[in-house]
XYZ file of C-alpha atoms in Angstrom:
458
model
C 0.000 0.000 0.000
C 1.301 3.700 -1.056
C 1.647 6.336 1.700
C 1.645 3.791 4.603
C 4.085 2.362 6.744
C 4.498 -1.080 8.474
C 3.211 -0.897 12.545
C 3.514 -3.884 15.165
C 1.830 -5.042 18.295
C 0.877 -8.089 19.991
C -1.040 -9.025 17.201
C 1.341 -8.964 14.232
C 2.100 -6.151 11.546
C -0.865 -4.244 9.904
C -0.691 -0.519 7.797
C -0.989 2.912 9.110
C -0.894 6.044 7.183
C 2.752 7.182 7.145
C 2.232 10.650 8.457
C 0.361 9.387 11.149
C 1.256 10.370 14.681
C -0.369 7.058 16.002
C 0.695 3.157 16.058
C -0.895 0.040 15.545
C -3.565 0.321 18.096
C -4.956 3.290 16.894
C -5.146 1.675 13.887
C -6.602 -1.537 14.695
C -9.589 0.857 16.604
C -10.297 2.840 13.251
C -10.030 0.126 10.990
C -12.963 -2.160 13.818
C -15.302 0.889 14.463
C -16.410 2.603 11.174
C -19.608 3.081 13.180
C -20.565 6.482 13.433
C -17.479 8.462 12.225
C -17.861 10.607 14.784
C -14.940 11.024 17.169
C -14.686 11.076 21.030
C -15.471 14.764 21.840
C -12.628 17.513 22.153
C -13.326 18.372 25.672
C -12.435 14.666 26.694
C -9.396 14.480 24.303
C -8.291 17.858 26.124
C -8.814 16.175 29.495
C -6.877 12.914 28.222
C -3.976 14.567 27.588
C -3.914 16.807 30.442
C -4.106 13.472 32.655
C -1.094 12.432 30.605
C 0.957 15.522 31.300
C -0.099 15.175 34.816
C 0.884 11.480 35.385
C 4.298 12.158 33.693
C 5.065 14.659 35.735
C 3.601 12.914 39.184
C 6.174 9.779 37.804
C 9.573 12.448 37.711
C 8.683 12.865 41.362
C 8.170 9.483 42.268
C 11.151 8.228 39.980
C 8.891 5.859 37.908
C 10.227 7.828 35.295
C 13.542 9.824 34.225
C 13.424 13.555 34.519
C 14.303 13.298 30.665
C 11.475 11.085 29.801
C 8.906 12.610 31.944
C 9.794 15.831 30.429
C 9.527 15.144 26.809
C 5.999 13.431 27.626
C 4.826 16.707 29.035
C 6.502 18.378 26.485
C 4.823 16.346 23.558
C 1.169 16.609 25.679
C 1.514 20.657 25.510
C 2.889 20.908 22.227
C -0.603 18.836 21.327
C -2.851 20.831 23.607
C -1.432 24.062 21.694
C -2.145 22.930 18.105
C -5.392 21.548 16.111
C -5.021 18.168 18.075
C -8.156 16.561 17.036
C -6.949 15.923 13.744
C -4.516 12.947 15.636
C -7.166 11.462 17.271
C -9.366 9.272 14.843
C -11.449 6.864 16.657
C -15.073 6.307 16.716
C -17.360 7.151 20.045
C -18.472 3.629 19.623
C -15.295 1.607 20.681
C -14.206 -0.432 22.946
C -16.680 -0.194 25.653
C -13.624 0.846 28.517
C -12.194 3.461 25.977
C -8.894 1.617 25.555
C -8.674 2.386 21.865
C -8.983 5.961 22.830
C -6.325 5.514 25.844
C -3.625 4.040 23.490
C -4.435 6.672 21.221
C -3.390 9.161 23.122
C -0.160 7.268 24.373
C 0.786 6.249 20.859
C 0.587 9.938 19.619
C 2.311 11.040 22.828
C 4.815 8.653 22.493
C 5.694 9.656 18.921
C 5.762 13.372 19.991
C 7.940 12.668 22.798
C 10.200 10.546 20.980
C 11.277 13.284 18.732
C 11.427 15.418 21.792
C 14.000 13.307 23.233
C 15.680 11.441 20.668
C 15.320 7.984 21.972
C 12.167 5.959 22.022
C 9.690 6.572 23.955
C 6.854 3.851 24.788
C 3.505 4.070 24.742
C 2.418 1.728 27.696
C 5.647 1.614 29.111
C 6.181 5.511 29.622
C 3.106 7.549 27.998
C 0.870 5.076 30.497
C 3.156 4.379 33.496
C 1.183 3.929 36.535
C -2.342 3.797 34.874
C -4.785 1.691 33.028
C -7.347 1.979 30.761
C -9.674 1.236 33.648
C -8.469 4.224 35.513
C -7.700 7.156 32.832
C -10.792 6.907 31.044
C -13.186 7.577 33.762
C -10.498 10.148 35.432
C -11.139 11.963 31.635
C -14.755 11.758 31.759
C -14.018 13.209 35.716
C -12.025 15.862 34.438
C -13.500 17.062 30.926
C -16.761 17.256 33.130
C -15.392 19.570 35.661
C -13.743 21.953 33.293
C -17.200 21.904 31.546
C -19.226 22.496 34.125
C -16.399 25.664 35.977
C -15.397 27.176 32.134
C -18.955 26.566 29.790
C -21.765 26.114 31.939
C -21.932 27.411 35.212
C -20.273 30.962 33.935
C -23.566 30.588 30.764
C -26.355 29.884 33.544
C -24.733 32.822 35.787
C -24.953 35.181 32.902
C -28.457 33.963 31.807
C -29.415 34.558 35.353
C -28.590 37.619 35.900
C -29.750 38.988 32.169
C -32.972 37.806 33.250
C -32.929 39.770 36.996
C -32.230 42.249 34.753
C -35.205 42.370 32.206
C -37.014 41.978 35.327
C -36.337 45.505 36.621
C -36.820 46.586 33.417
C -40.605 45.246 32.834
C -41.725 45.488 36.379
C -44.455 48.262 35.979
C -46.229 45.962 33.459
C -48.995 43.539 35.099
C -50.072 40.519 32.616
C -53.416 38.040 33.297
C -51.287 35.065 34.931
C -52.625 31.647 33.969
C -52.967 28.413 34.953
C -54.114 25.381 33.209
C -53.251 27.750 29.972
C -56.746 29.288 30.998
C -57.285 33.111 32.325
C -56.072 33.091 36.242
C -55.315 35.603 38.811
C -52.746 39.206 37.904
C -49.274 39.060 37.889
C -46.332 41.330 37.097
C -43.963 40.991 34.446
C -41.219 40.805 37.128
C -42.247 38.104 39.139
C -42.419 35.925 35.928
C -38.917 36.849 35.368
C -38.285 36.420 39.136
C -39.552 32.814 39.039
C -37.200 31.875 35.815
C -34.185 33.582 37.844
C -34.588 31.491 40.906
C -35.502 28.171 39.132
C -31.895 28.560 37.392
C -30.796 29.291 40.379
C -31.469 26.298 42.408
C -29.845 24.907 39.405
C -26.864 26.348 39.767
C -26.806 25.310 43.299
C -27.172 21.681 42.759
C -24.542 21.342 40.143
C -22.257 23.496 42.375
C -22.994 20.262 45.440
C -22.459 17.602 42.671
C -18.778 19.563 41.860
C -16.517 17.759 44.592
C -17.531 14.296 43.831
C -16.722 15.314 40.170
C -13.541 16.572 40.909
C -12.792 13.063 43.301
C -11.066 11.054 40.365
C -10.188 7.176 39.652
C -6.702 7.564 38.847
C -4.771 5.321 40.656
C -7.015 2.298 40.847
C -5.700 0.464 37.421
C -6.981 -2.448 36.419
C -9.309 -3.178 38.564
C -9.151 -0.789 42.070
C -5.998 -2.459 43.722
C -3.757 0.045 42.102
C -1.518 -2.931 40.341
C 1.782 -1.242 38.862
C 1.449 2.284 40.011
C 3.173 3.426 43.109
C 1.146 3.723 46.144
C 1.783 7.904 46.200
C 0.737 8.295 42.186
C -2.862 9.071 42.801
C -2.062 11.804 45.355
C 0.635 13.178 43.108
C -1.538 12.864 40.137
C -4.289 14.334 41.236
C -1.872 17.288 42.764
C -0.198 18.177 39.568
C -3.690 17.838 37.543
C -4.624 20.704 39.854
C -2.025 22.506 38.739
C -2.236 22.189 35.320
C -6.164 23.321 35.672
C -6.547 25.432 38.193
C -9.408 23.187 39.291
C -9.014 21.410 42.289
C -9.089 17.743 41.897
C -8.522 15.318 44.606
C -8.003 11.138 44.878
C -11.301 9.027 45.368
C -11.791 7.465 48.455
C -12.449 4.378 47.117
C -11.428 3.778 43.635
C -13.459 0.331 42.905
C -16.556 2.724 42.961
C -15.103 5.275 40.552
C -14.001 2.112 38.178
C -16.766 -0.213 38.664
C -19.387 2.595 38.570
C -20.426 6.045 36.512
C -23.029 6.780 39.234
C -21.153 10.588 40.092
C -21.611 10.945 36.018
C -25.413 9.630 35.717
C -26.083 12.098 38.934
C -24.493 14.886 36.943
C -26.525 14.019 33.757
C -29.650 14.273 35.682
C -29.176 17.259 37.077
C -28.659 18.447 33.364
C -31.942 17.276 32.400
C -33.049 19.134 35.234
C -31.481 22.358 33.787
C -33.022 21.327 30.231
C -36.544 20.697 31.765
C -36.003 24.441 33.534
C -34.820 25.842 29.823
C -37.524 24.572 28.236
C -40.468 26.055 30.385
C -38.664 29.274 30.088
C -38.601 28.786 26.303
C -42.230 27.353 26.485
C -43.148 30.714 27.834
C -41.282 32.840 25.809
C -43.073 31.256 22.968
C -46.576 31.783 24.458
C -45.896 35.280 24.875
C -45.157 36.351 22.081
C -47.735 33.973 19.996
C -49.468 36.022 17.425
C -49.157 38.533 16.902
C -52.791 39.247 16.484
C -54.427 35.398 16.871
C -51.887 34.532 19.738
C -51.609 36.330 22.961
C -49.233 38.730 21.722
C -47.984 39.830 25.180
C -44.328 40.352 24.165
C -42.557 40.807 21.005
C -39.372 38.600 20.558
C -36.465 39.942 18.510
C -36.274 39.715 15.187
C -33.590 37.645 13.868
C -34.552 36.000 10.241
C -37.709 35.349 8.288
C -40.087 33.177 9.423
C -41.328 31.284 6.009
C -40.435 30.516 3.151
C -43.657 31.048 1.818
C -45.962 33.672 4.007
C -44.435 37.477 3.599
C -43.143 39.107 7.010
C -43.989 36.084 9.329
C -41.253 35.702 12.171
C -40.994 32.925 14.123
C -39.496 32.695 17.649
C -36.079 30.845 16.401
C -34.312 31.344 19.513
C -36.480 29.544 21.850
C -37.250 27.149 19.696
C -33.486 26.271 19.279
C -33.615 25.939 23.336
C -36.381 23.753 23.600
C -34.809 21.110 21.098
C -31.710 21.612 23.053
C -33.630 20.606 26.029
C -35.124 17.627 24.551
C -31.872 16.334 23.164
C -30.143 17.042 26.795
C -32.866 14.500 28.072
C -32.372 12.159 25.470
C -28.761 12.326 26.567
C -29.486 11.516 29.831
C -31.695 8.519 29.343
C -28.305 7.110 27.313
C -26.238 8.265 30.176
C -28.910 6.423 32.418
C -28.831 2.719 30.430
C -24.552 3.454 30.078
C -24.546 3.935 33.646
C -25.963 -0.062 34.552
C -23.355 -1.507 32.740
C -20.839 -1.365 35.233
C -20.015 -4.866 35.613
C -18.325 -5.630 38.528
C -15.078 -4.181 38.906
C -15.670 -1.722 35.278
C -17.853 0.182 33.639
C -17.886 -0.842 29.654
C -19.909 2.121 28.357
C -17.493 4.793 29.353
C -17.574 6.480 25.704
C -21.145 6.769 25.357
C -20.676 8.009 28.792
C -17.926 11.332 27.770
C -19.885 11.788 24.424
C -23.111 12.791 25.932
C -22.322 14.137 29.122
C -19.909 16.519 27.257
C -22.216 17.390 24.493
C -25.487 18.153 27.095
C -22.971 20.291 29.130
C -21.886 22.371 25.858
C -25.444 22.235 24.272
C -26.782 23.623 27.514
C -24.180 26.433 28.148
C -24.161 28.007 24.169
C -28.352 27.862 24.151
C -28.317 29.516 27.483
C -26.461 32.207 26.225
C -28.367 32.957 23.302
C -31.256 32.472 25.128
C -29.733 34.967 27.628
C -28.728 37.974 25.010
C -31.194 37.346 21.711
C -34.400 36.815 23.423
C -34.354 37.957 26.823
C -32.448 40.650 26.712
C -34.201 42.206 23.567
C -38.038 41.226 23.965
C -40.276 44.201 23.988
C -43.591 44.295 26.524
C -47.116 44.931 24.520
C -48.441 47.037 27.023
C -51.837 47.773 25.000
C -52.510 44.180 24.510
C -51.815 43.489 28.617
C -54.340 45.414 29.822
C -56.815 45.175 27.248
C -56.283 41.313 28.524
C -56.266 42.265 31.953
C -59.222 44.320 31.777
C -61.778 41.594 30.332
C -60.594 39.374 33.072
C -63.814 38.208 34.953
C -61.007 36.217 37.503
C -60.015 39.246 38.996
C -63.851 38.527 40.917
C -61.596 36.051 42.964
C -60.487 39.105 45.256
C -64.226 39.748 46.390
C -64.251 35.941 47.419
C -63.984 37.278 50.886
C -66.605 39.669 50.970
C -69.280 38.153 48.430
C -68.463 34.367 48.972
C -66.953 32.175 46.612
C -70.755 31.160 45.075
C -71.912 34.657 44.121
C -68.404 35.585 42.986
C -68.720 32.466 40.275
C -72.155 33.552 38.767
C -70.851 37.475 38.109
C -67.643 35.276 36.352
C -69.954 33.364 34.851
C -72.078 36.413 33.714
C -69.238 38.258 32.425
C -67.936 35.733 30.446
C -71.495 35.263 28.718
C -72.323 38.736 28.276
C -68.581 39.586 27.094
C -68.550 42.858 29.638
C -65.882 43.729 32.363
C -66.069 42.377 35.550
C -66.564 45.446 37.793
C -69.575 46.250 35.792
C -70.801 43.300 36.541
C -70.117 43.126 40.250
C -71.625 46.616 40.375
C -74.935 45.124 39.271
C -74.984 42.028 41.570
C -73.623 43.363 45.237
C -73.473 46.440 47.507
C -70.117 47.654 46.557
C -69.577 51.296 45.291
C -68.066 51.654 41.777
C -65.145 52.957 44.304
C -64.596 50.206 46.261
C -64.737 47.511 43.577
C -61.805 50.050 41.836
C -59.737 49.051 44.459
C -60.426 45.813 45.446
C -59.975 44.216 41.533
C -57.225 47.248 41.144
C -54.702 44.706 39.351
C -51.574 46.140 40.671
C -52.775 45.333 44.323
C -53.638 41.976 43.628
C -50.318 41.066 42.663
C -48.488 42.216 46.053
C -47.289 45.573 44.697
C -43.756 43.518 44.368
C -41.499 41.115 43.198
């Protein structure tokens, strides 16, 4: 074969392309798993080689390794991390089911990288993966591309989105809207506290990925195979973990016990969910944007979204509501994630897990799918929707609910038949009520006055 050069392993001789940075078992992976032809996500290749850097150095200082070969390994692992690095790392999502193709991957390219570093050979398992295993590095990179995620996407997209909305919410706090329940006509509320409720739904969000952050940051590395820690020395998790931290800025710490981290994704499937959670919170938000600004003139036409692109194809001047749209199918792919994440999660038989790539692909992709819709959610629809003031108390104004404030005076009986009466005879409620109790035009002004029914405040 042209362009190729000859590549051993256990398993004999096969072709690789010669400008190829990886060996034979990169090979063997890309040649097996023409599955999807997508490859493991950038954010976990990122972490990979971090955790490669980070057990190279952790080896200088324990002596598992020569200063000269540790150095070229880290060397070889920045020089990656600084270029397009992606284009060296071929292999499917759907692999080996403990990500060893994607492990030797990584050490093969390493290797090669830190060869010509050093001048002398430098060997994949015997160097690049000192003191780890497959077992152990994969789930550490799930671990750690997670983290880094959650502290540099998503957490800074949701704080942003939180406080555009708190925001908007000063801004459109004189306006008053006909709340509703049920989709049907229900008691007054302000603009703000709408707003309000989105802001402090995101925020309990934020809180409950914050409390799943340490066991995220607790990390497999140093288990091996199979938890006993076979072939590393018994200080490599601490220093691994300690020069990881260093390399991040994030602080990442040793498991307590490292069977659970191999044999198990649970600290990964309790992440997912509370991404689904976020993605169930984005969509209502989105939902309501949507109802909103339905219309303009058939819909409820309360707000007007920004404009961003025609709506049809077809129907002059339509424009649709792109950006929550966009959200919501981010939401419903973020769930769909999960339920994978969910099924990946039971297959952690006995002492491993043997979905782990599944595992990186979607946790990875819900965290970055989450963090760029939040933002545009945040800046072109939020931040830019206009209030309809006209059409809110024109709403407001037919609303024969707003009898539910006389409940206390009338009873809840008689208040029902002037509902009922004003919903019949199409007229406003406080004529109405004027007709069928004692109450002054005066007093029924300000007991159905819809500012005071909705607390006067946020």
């Amino acid at each position: 074969m042209s362009n190729t050069r000859i590549e051993r392993d256990s398993m004999g001789e096969l072709h690789v392309p010669e400008q190829a940075l990886y060996g034979a078992q990169t090979q063997r992976a890309v040649d097996n798993f023409p599955i999807s032809h997508q490859r493991m996500p950038a954010q976990f290749i990122r972490a990979l080689i971090l955790a490669k850097a980070a057990a190279a150095k952790a080896n200088i200082e324990l002596k598992q390794l020569s200063e000269s070969q540790g150095k070229a390994i880290v060397d070889a692992a920045q020089g990656l991390l600084e270029g397009d690095y992606m284009q060296h790392f071929p292999v499917d999502i759907f692999q080996t089911g403990s990500g060893t193709s994607s492990n030797m991957n990584a050490n093969e390219v390493i290797a090669t990288l830190a060869s010509r570093v050093l001048g002398e050979p430098i060997n994949p398992n015997d160097h690049v993966n000192c003191g780890q295993s497959s077992n152990d590095i994969i789930p550490t990179a799930i671990h750690v591309s997670a983290a880094l995620g959650l502290h540099e996407q998503l957490l800074p997209a949701l704080v942003h989105l939180v406080q555009v909305i708190e925001r908007k919410a000063v801004e459109v706090h004189p306006f008053i809207k006909t709340g509703r329940t049920h989709l049907m006509d229900a008691m007054p509320v302000r603009m703000s506290q709408v707003l309000e409720g989105w802001a402090q739904q995101l925020k309990a969000n934020i809180g409950h990925l914050q409390d799943l952050l340490p066991s995220l940051q607790s990390l497999a590395q140093g288990g091996t195979a199979v938890g006993t820690g076979i072939n590393a020395h018994p200080q490599f998790a601490a220093g691994f973990s300690r020069q990881l931290s260093n390399l991040t800025q994030v602080q990442f710490t040793p498991g307590k016990n490292l069977f659970a981290l191999i044999g198990s994704q649970d600290t990964a499937v309790a992440v997912s969910g509370q991404l689904k959670a976020i993605a169930v919170t984005l969509m209502k938000i989105a939902n309501d944007l949507r109802w909103m600004n339905s219309g303009p003139l058939a819909g409820l036409g309360e707000i007007e979204l920004e404009g961003l692109q025609p709506g049809s194809s077809i129907m002059p001047g339509k424009v649709n509501p792109v950006i929550p749209e966009a959200t919501a199918m981010v939401a419903a792919q973020v769930i769909g994630n999960d339920t994978t994440i969910t099924v990946a999660g039971q297959s952690g038989n006995f002492e491993l897990n043997v979905m782990l790539p599944i595992i990186a692909q979607n946790l990875l992709s819900s965290i970055e799918l989450l963090a760029n819709s939040s933002r545009l959610l945040a800046d072109k629809a939020i931040a830019s929707f206009k209030v309809n003031e006209p059409k809110l108390k024109e709403a407001l104004s037919r609303n024969p609910i707003l009898v539910t404030a006389l409940n206390p005076i009338i009873g809840c009986q008689k208040a029902a038949e002037i509902a009922k009466t004003a919903y019949k005879q199409g007229r406003l409620v406080i004529d109405v009520a004027l007709e069928h109790t004692d109450l002054s035009r005066s007093q029924l002004e300000i007991l159905l006055d819809p500012e005071k029914l909705t607390a006067g405040g946020v």
